[in-house]
Amino acid sequence: AQSVAQPEDQVNVAEGNPLTVKCTYSVSGNPYLFWYVQYPNRGLQFLLKYITGDNLVKGSYGFEAEFNKSQTSFHLKKPSALVSDSALYFCAVRADRGSTLGRLYFGRGTQLTVWP
Amino acid sequence: GAGVSQSPSNKVTEKGKDVELRCDPISGHTALYWYRQSLGQGLEFLIYFQGNSAPDKSGLPSDRFSAERTGGSVSTLTIQRTQQEDSAVYLCASSLDQGSNQPQHFGDGTRLSIL
C-alpha cells in the first residue's frame, strides 16, 4: 500500500532563513513524488515532482526537493524563505504500476509560517 | 490557458438533500480525479476516470456517492441523501493521462456544508 508521512504539522521560520518541510513515503514499485502548496480557499498548486534522474529537483518559486531512496524521503527545501511562502504544503506519492496507478496519496499537510 | 474549473464554489444544503458538484477539466486531459479534503481525514481519493476505461470507484465512501464523466470531459459528482459528515471541500483534478509523468492540476474546489 502507498502512504505518505509528514511528521510536522507546523514549521515556523524567519524570513531569509532556509526552510525544510519533511516527507517520507512508502510505495510499491518506483515512486513518483510530488509537492503541492495550498493557499487559503484555493486548490492545490503543483510545485515540483520527482520521477527519475537527479535526486535534487527544482521547482516553482525557488523551491527544491531532495529524493533519498535509502531513507524513502523527499524533503522540500528553500534556501531563503519569504513571508509569501506561508501556506499549507502537501507531499504526495503515486505508484508507477498496479491497480492504483494514477491515484495520489497525500500526507496530512504541513502548515508553513514565515515570520518577518 | 484555462485551468480546472469547479462549480459551485460553495454549497450549503440541508441534511437529506441531494447535491451535484461539477468539474470541467483542462482541455485535452484524459484523466480526471475527485478528492475530498476535510479536517479530520485530510485529502482522500474518491474516484478517477481515464479515457473510456471503467472508472476506479474504490475511494467512494458509500453508495450515496456516484460520479460520471460525459463525453470524456465534464464530470459530475453526486451525493444523495447528504449527511453532516459529507461536509468537506471536494477537489477535482485532471492530468494528461493516468500513466504520464505529468502532475495532476487541481481546481479550487467546492466547499460543501450540510446543515
PDB file of C-alpha atoms in Angstrom:
ATOM      1  CA  ALA A   1       0.000   0.000   0.000  1.00  0.00           C
ATOM      2  CA  GLN A   2       1.063   3.557  -0.669  1.00  0.00           C
ATOM      3  CA  SER A   3       1.379   6.126   2.096  1.00  0.00           C
ATOM      4  CA  VAL A   4       3.000   9.431   2.921  1.00  0.00           C
ATOM      5  CA  ALA A   5       4.039  10.851   6.258  1.00  0.00           C
ATOM      6  CA  GLN A   6       4.652  14.497   7.014  1.00  0.00           C
ATOM      7  CA  PRO A   7       5.896  14.395  10.595  1.00  0.00           C
ATOM      8  CA  GLU A   8       5.471  18.096  11.312  1.00  0.00           C
ATOM      9  CA  ASP A   9       2.052  19.723  11.435  1.00  0.00           C
ATOM     10  CA  GLN A  10       3.688  23.144  11.582  1.00  0.00           C
ATOM     11  CA  VAL A  11       7.005  24.663  10.580  1.00  0.00           C
ATOM     12  CA  ASN A  12       7.925  28.196  11.593  1.00  0.00           C
ATOM     13  CA  VAL A  13      10.900  30.035  10.142  1.00  0.00           C
ATOM     14  CA  ALA A  14      12.123  33.602   9.947  1.00  0.00           C
ATOM     15  CA  GLU A  15      12.158  35.364   6.622  1.00  0.00           C
ATOM     16  CA  GLY A  16      15.501  34.952   4.895  1.00  0.00           C
ATOM     17  CA  ASN A  17      16.311  31.706   6.689  1.00  0.00           C
ATOM     18  CA  PRO A  18      16.373  28.333   4.953  1.00  0.00           C
ATOM     19  CA  LEU A  19      13.320  26.126   5.309  1.00  0.00           C
ATOM     20  CA  THR A  20      12.749  22.391   5.202  1.00  0.00           C
ATOM     21  CA  VAL A  21       9.428  20.571   5.137  1.00  0.00           C
ATOM     22  CA  LYS A  22       9.822  16.857   5.711  1.00  0.00           C
ATOM     23  CA  CYS A  23       8.192  13.970   3.885  1.00  0.00           C
ATOM     24  CA  THR A  24       8.685  10.226   3.930  1.00  0.00           C
ATOM     25  CA  TYR A  25       6.843   7.720   1.816  1.00  0.00           C
ATOM     26  CA  SER A  26       6.027   4.077   1.274  1.00  0.00           C
ATOM     27  CA  VAL A  27       5.163   2.754  -2.169  1.00  0.00           C
ATOM     28  CA  SER A  28       5.069  -0.472  -4.139  1.00  0.00           C
ATOM     29  CA  GLY A  29       7.433  -0.174  -7.058  1.00  0.00           C
ATOM     30  CA  ASN A  30       9.131   3.041  -8.047  1.00  0.00           C
ATOM     31  CA  PRO A  31       7.764   6.233  -6.541  1.00  0.00           C
ATOM     32  CA  TYR A  32       6.513   9.253  -8.365  1.00  0.00           C
ATOM     33  CA  LEU A  33       6.732  12.058  -5.805  1.00  0.00           C
ATOM     34  CA  PHE A  34       5.106  15.468  -5.793  1.00  0.00           C
ATOM     35  CA  TRP A  35       4.880  18.589  -3.672  1.00  0.00           C
ATOM     36  CA  TYR A  36       1.835  20.829  -3.734  1.00  0.00           C
ATOM     37  CA  VAL A  37       1.062  24.093  -1.979  1.00  0.00           C
ATOM     38  CA  GLN A  38      -2.372  25.284  -0.897  1.00  0.00           C
ATOM     39  CA  TYR A  39      -3.298  28.861  -0.097  1.00  0.00           C
ATOM     40  CA  PRO A  40      -6.499  29.638   1.842  1.00  0.00           C
ATOM     41  CA  ASN A  41      -9.696  28.841  -0.065  1.00  0.00           C
ATOM     42  CA  ARG A  42      -7.744  27.648  -3.082  1.00  0.00           C
ATOM     43  CA  GLY A  43      -6.985  24.316  -4.656  1.00  0.00           C
ATOM     44  CA  LEU A  44      -3.624  22.599  -4.642  1.00  0.00           C
ATOM     45  CA  GLN A  45      -0.909  24.178  -6.744  1.00  0.00           C
ATOM     46  CA  PHE A  46       1.845  21.979  -8.164  1.00  0.00           C
ATOM     47  CA  LEU A  47       5.390  22.877  -7.041  1.00  0.00           C
ATOM     48  CA  LEU A  48       7.658  20.093  -8.237  1.00  0.00           C
ATOM     49  CA  LYS A  49       7.980  16.392  -8.929  1.00  0.00           C
ATOM     50  CA  TYR A  50      10.468  13.565  -8.868  1.00  0.00           C
ATOM     51  CA  ILE A  51      10.069  10.823 -11.433  1.00  0.00           C
ATOM     52  CA  THR A  52      13.592   9.623 -12.157  1.00  0.00           C
ATOM     53  CA  GLY A  53      17.077  11.012 -12.628  1.00  0.00           C
ATOM     54  CA  ASP A  54      18.780  13.591 -10.439  1.00  0.00           C
ATOM     55  CA  ASN A  55      17.929  13.305  -6.788  1.00  0.00           C
ATOM     56  CA  LEU A  56      17.696  17.081  -6.436  1.00  0.00           C
ATOM     57  CA  VAL A  57      14.740  18.524  -8.292  1.00  0.00           C
ATOM     58  CA  LYS A  58      13.982  22.188  -8.700  1.00  0.00           C
ATOM     59  CA  GLY A  59      10.515  23.635  -8.918  1.00  0.00           C
ATOM     60  CA  SER A  60       8.491  26.783  -8.816  1.00  0.00           C
ATOM     61  CA  TYR A  61       9.175  29.840  -6.648  1.00  0.00           C
ATOM     62  CA  GLY A  62      12.703  28.774  -5.734  1.00  0.00           C
ATOM     63  CA  PHE A  63      11.678  25.516  -4.071  1.00  0.00           C
ATOM     64  CA  GLU A  64      13.627  22.327  -4.452  1.00  0.00           C
ATOM     65  CA  ALA A  65      13.358  18.825  -3.066  1.00  0.00           C
ATOM     66  CA  GLU A  66      15.824  16.033  -2.472  1.00  0.00           C
ATOM     67  CA  PHE A  67      14.894  12.440  -3.173  1.00  0.00           C
ATOM     68  CA  ASN A  68      16.625   9.936  -0.911  1.00  0.00           C
ATOM     69  CA  LYS A  69      15.820   6.364  -1.835  1.00  0.00           C
ATOM     70  CA  SER A  70      17.539   4.711   1.118  1.00  0.00           C
ATOM     71  CA  GLN A  71      15.681   6.893   3.595  1.00  0.00           C
ATOM     72  CA  THR A  72      12.482   6.924   1.500  1.00  0.00           C
ATOM     73  CA  SER A  73      12.333  10.675   1.926  1.00  0.00           C
ATOM     74  CA  PHE A  74      11.507  13.625  -0.265  1.00  0.00           C
ATOM     75  CA  HIS A  75      12.054  16.761   1.794  1.00  0.00           C
ATOM     76  CA  LEU A  76      11.068  20.157   0.426  1.00  0.00           C
ATOM     77  CA  LYS A  77      13.619  22.944   0.801  1.00  0.00           C
ATOM     78  CA  LYS A  78      14.163  26.581   0.042  1.00  0.00           C
ATOM     79  CA  PRO A  79      17.408  28.461   0.724  1.00  0.00           C
ATOM     80  CA  SER A  80      15.748  31.731   1.750  1.00  0.00           C
ATOM     81  CA  ALA A  81      12.138  31.845   2.947  1.00  0.00           C
ATOM     82  CA  LEU A  82       9.690  34.615   2.124  1.00  0.00           C
ATOM     83  CA  VAL A  83       6.655  35.708   4.103  1.00  0.00           C
ATOM     84  CA  SER A  84       4.598  34.918   0.991  1.00  0.00           C
ATOM     85  CA  ASP A  85       5.669  31.266   1.250  1.00  0.00           C
ATOM     86  CA  SER A  86       3.370  30.899   4.247  1.00  0.00           C
ATOM     87  CA  ALA A  87       0.835  28.252   3.231  1.00  0.00           C
ATOM     88  CA  LEU A  88      -0.131  24.587   3.624  1.00  0.00           C
ATOM     89  CA  TYR A  89       2.222  22.151   1.928  1.00  0.00           C
ATOM     90  CA  PHE A  90       1.349  18.628   0.842  1.00  0.00           C
ATOM     91  CA  CYS A  91       3.632  15.806  -0.173  1.00  0.00           C
ATOM     92  CA  ALA A  92       2.111  13.143  -2.423  1.00  0.00           C
ATOM     93  CA  VAL A  93       3.166   9.833  -3.925  1.00  0.00           C
ATOM     94  CA  ARG A  94       1.793   7.623  -6.597  1.00  0.00           C
ATOM     95  CA  ALA A  95       2.847   4.227  -7.821  1.00  0.00           C
ATOM     96  CA  ASP A  96       4.295   3.647 -11.256  1.00  0.00           C
ATOM     97  CA  ARG A  97       2.277   0.454 -11.736  1.00  0.00           C
ATOM     98  CA  GLY A  98      -0.619  -1.585 -10.393  1.00  0.00           C
ATOM     99  CA  SER A  99      -4.293  -1.139  -9.782  1.00  0.00           C
ATOM    100  CA  THR A 100      -3.867   2.235  -8.062  1.00  0.00           C
ATOM    101  CA  LEU A 101      -1.955   3.785 -10.929  1.00  0.00           C
ATOM    102  CA  GLY A 102      -2.829   7.447 -11.232  1.00  0.00           C
ATOM    103  CA  ARG A 103      -4.146   7.875  -7.715  1.00  0.00           C
ATOM    104  CA  LEU A 104      -2.262  10.300  -5.479  1.00  0.00           C
ATOM    105  CA  TYR A 105      -1.705   9.510  -1.820  1.00  0.00           C
ATOM    106  CA  PHE A 106      -1.224  12.630   0.264  1.00  0.00           C
ATOM    107  CA  GLY A 107       0.380  13.399   3.558  1.00  0.00           C
ATOM    108  CA  ARG A 108      -1.604  15.261   6.195  1.00  0.00           C
ATOM    109  CA  GLY A 109      -0.021  18.551   5.249  1.00  0.00           C
ATOM    110  CA  THR A 110       2.431  20.907   6.950  1.00  0.00           C
ATOM    111  CA  GLN A 111       1.490  24.488   7.730  1.00  0.00           C
ATOM    112  CA  LEU A 112       4.466  26.703   6.978  1.00  0.00           C
ATOM    113  CA  THR A 113       4.600  30.103   8.627  1.00  0.00           C
ATOM    114  CA  VAL A 114       7.330  32.542   7.702  1.00  0.00           C
ATOM    115  CA  TRP A 115       7.539  35.487  10.050  1.00  0.00           C
ATOM    116  CA  PRO A 116       9.076  38.835   9.113  1.00  0.00           C
TER     117      PRO A 116
ATOM    118  CA  GLY B   1      -4.828  28.590 -20.689  1.00  0.00           C
ATOM    119  CA  ALA B   2      -7.826  27.747 -18.560  1.00  0.00           C
ATOM    120  CA  GLY B   3      -7.310  25.573 -15.553  1.00  0.00           C
ATOM    121  CA  VAL B   4      -9.645  23.107 -13.899  1.00  0.00           C
ATOM    122  CA  SER B   5     -12.985  24.749 -13.201  1.00  0.00           C
ATOM    123  CA  GLN B   6     -15.336  23.643 -10.436  1.00  0.00           C
ATOM    124  CA  SER B   7     -18.843  24.790  -9.632  1.00  0.00           C
ATOM    125  CA  PRO B   8     -20.386  25.842  -7.417  1.00  0.00           C
ATOM    126  CA  SER B   9     -17.577  27.224  -5.290  1.00  0.00           C
ATOM    127  CA  ASN B  10     -19.764  26.949  -2.196  1.00  0.00           C
ATOM    128  CA  LYS B  11     -22.837  24.873  -1.499  1.00  0.00           C
ATOM    129  CA  VAL B  12     -24.962  24.877   1.616  1.00  0.00           C
ATOM    130  CA  THR B  13     -27.778  22.369   1.839  1.00  0.00           C
ATOM    131  CA  GLU B  14     -29.939  20.609   4.347  1.00  0.00           C
ATOM    132  CA  LYS B  15     -29.295  17.105   5.538  1.00  0.00           C
ATOM    133  CA  GLY B  16     -31.059  14.567   3.349  1.00  0.00           C
ATOM    134  CA  LYS B  17     -30.930  16.600   0.164  1.00  0.00           C
ATOM    135  CA  ASP B  18     -29.058  15.517  -2.972  1.00  0.00           C
ATOM    136  CA  VAL B  19     -26.218  17.642  -4.358  1.00  0.00           C
ATOM    137  CA  GLU B  20     -24.352  17.734  -7.653  1.00  0.00           C
ATOM    138  CA  LEU B  21     -20.842  19.076  -7.998  1.00  0.00           C
ATOM    139  CA  ARG B  22     -19.384  19.877 -11.381  1.00  0.00           C
ATOM    140  CA  CYS B  23     -15.838  19.705 -12.721  1.00  0.00           C
ATOM    141  CA  ASP B  24     -14.592  20.974 -16.051  1.00  0.00           C
ATOM    142  CA  PRO B  25     -11.058  19.641 -16.640  1.00  0.00           C
ATOM    143  CA  ILE B  26      -8.245  21.162 -18.639  1.00  0.00           C
ATOM    144  CA  SER B  27      -8.868  20.673 -22.346  1.00  0.00           C
ATOM    145  CA  GLY B  28      -7.066  17.608 -23.675  1.00  0.00           C
ATOM    146  CA  HIS B  29      -6.656  15.939 -20.298  1.00  0.00           C
ATOM    147  CA  THR B  30      -7.937  12.384 -20.435  1.00  0.00           C
ATOM    148  CA  ALA B  31      -7.646  11.606 -16.723  1.00  0.00           C
ATOM    149  CA  LEU B  32      -9.948  13.197 -14.160  1.00  0.00           C
ATOM    150  CA  TYR B  33      -9.877  12.724 -10.393  1.00  0.00           C
ATOM    151  CA  TRP B  34     -12.067  13.593  -7.430  1.00  0.00           C
ATOM    152  CA  TYR B  35     -10.663  14.054  -3.925  1.00  0.00           C
ATOM    153  CA  ARG B  36     -12.214  15.150  -0.674  1.00  0.00           C
ATOM    154  CA  GLN B  37     -10.483  17.372   1.860  1.00  0.00           C
ATOM    155  CA  SER B  38     -11.707  17.513   5.416  1.00  0.00           C
ATOM    156  CA  LEU B  39     -10.143  18.480   8.728  1.00  0.00           C
ATOM    157  CA  GLY B  40     -10.363  15.045  10.211  1.00  0.00           C
ATOM    158  CA  GLN B  41      -9.407  12.944   7.198  1.00  0.00           C
ATOM    159  CA  GLY B  42      -7.032  15.122   5.207  1.00  0.00           C
ATOM    160  CA  LEU B  43      -7.045  14.565   1.461  1.00  0.00           C
ATOM    161  CA  GLU B  44      -8.862  11.419   0.397  1.00  0.00           C
ATOM    162  CA  PHE B  45      -9.089   9.921  -3.053  1.00  0.00           C
ATOM    163  CA  LEU B  46     -12.660   9.288  -4.228  1.00  0.00           C
ATOM    164  CA  ILE B  47     -12.731   8.249  -7.878  1.00  0.00           C
ATOM    165  CA  TYR B  48     -10.877   8.657 -11.126  1.00  0.00           C
ATOM    166  CA  PHE B  49     -11.671   8.383 -14.818  1.00  0.00           C
ATOM    167  CA  GLN B  50      -9.216   7.540 -17.556  1.00  0.00           C
ATOM    168  CA  GLY B  51     -10.489   7.908 -21.098  1.00  0.00           C
ATOM    169  CA  ASN B  52     -13.125   5.302 -21.922  1.00  0.00           C
ATOM    170  CA  SER B  53     -11.951   2.836 -19.290  1.00  0.00           C
ATOM    171  CA  ALA B  54     -14.131   1.854 -16.369  1.00  0.00           C
ATOM    172  CA  PRO B  55     -13.568   4.357 -13.558  1.00  0.00           C
ATOM    173  CA  ASP B  56     -11.769   3.438 -10.359  1.00  0.00           C
ATOM    174  CA  LYS B  57     -14.510   3.929  -7.782  1.00  0.00           C
ATOM    175  CA  SER B  58     -12.688   2.294  -4.914  1.00  0.00           C
ATOM    176  CA  GLY B  59     -12.398   5.509  -2.883  1.00  0.00           C
ATOM    177  CA  LEU B  60     -16.100   6.338  -2.756  1.00  0.00           C
ATOM    178  CA  PRO B  61     -17.109   6.202   0.927  1.00  0.00           C
ATOM    179  CA  SER B  62     -20.644   4.884   0.442  1.00  0.00           C
ATOM    180  CA  ASP B  63     -23.211   4.054  -2.207  1.00  0.00           C
ATOM    181  CA  ARG B  64     -24.690   7.525  -1.724  1.00  0.00           C
ATOM    182  CA  PHE B  65     -21.750   8.810  -3.757  1.00  0.00           C
ATOM    183  CA  SER B  66     -21.559   8.463  -7.531  1.00  0.00           C
ATOM    184  CA  ALA B  67     -19.826  10.202 -10.385  1.00  0.00           C
ATOM    185  CA  GLU B  68     -19.997  10.275 -14.110  1.00  0.00           C
ATOM    186  CA  ARG B  69     -17.994  11.788 -16.887  1.00  0.00           C
ATOM    187  CA  THR B  70     -19.852  12.627 -20.047  1.00  0.00           C
ATOM    188  CA  GLY B  71     -18.137  12.755 -23.395  1.00  0.00           C
ATOM    189  CA  GLY B  72     -14.746  12.325 -21.807  1.00  0.00           C
ATOM    190  CA  SER B  73     -14.806  15.870 -20.487  1.00  0.00           C
ATOM    191  CA  VAL B  74     -17.063  17.343 -17.813  1.00  0.00           C
ATOM    192  CA  SER B  75     -17.634  15.293 -14.676  1.00  0.00           C
ATOM    193  CA  THR B  76     -20.379  15.426 -12.067  1.00  0.00           C
ATOM    194  CA  LEU B  77     -20.061  14.095  -8.537  1.00  0.00           C
ATOM    195  CA  THR B  78     -23.441  13.361  -6.968  1.00  0.00           C
ATOM    196  CA  ILE B  79     -24.095  12.840  -3.284  1.00  0.00           C
ATOM    197  CA  GLN B  80     -27.542  11.518  -2.414  1.00  0.00           C
ATOM    198  CA  ARG B  81     -29.285  11.933   0.929  1.00  0.00           C
ATOM    199  CA  THR B  82     -26.476  14.085   2.286  1.00  0.00           C
ATOM    200  CA  GLN B  83     -25.249  13.641   5.840  1.00  0.00           C
ATOM    201  CA  GLN B  84     -23.393  16.089   8.049  1.00  0.00           C
ATOM    202  CA  GLU B  85     -20.203  14.047   7.736  1.00  0.00           C
ATOM    203  CA  ASP B  86     -20.262  14.797   3.996  1.00  0.00           C
ATOM    204  CA  SER B  87     -19.292  18.399   4.791  1.00  0.00           C
ATOM    205  CA  ALA B  88     -15.892  18.947   3.197  1.00  0.00           C
ATOM    206  CA  VAL B  89     -14.118  20.557   0.285  1.00  0.00           C
ATOM    207  CA  TYR B  90     -14.435  18.469  -2.854  1.00  0.00           C
ATOM    208  CA  LEU B  91     -11.471  18.887  -5.181  1.00  0.00           C
ATOM    209  CA  CYS B  92     -11.284  17.893  -8.808  1.00  0.00           C
ATOM    210  CA  ALA B  93      -8.035  17.394 -10.714  1.00  0.00           C
ATOM    211  CA  SER B  94      -7.046  16.443 -14.219  1.00  0.00           C
ATOM    212  CA  SER B  95      -3.898  15.225 -15.942  1.00  0.00           C
ATOM    213  CA  LEU B  96      -2.847  14.284 -19.432  1.00  0.00           C
ATOM    214  CA  ASP B  97      -3.372  10.621 -18.613  1.00  0.00           C
ATOM    215  CA  GLN B  98      -3.139   8.375 -15.585  1.00  0.00           C
ATOM    216  CA  GLY B  99       0.190   6.877 -16.512  1.00  0.00           C
ATOM    217  CA  SER B 100       2.028  10.009 -17.521  1.00  0.00           C
ATOM    218  CA  ASN B 101       4.665  11.771 -15.529  1.00  0.00           C
ATOM    219  CA  GLN B 102       2.683  14.950 -15.679  1.00  0.00           C
ATOM    220  CA  PRO B 103       1.228  16.273 -12.439  1.00  0.00           C
ATOM    221  CA  GLN B 104      -2.416  16.492 -11.584  1.00  0.00           C
ATOM    222  CA  HIS B 105      -3.794  20.018 -11.799  1.00  0.00           C
ATOM    223  CA  PHE B 106      -6.416  20.959  -9.256  1.00  0.00           C
ATOM    224  CA  GLY B 107      -9.431  23.210  -9.289  1.00  0.00           C
ATOM    225  CA  ASP B 108     -10.266  25.490  -6.368  1.00  0.00           C
ATOM    226  CA  GLY B 109     -12.833  23.048  -5.059  1.00  0.00           C
ATOM    227  CA  THR B 110     -16.434  23.112  -3.919  1.00  0.00           C
ATOM    228  CA  ARG B 111     -16.947  23.788  -0.231  1.00  0.00           C
ATOM    229  CA  LEU B 112     -19.946  21.712   0.818  1.00  0.00           C
ATOM    230  CA  SER B 113     -21.719  22.418   4.074  1.00  0.00           C
ATOM    231  CA  ILE B 114     -24.520  20.179   5.291  1.00  0.00           C
ATOM    232  CA  LEU B 115     -26.806  21.777   7.874  1.00  0.00           C
TER     233      LEU B 115
END
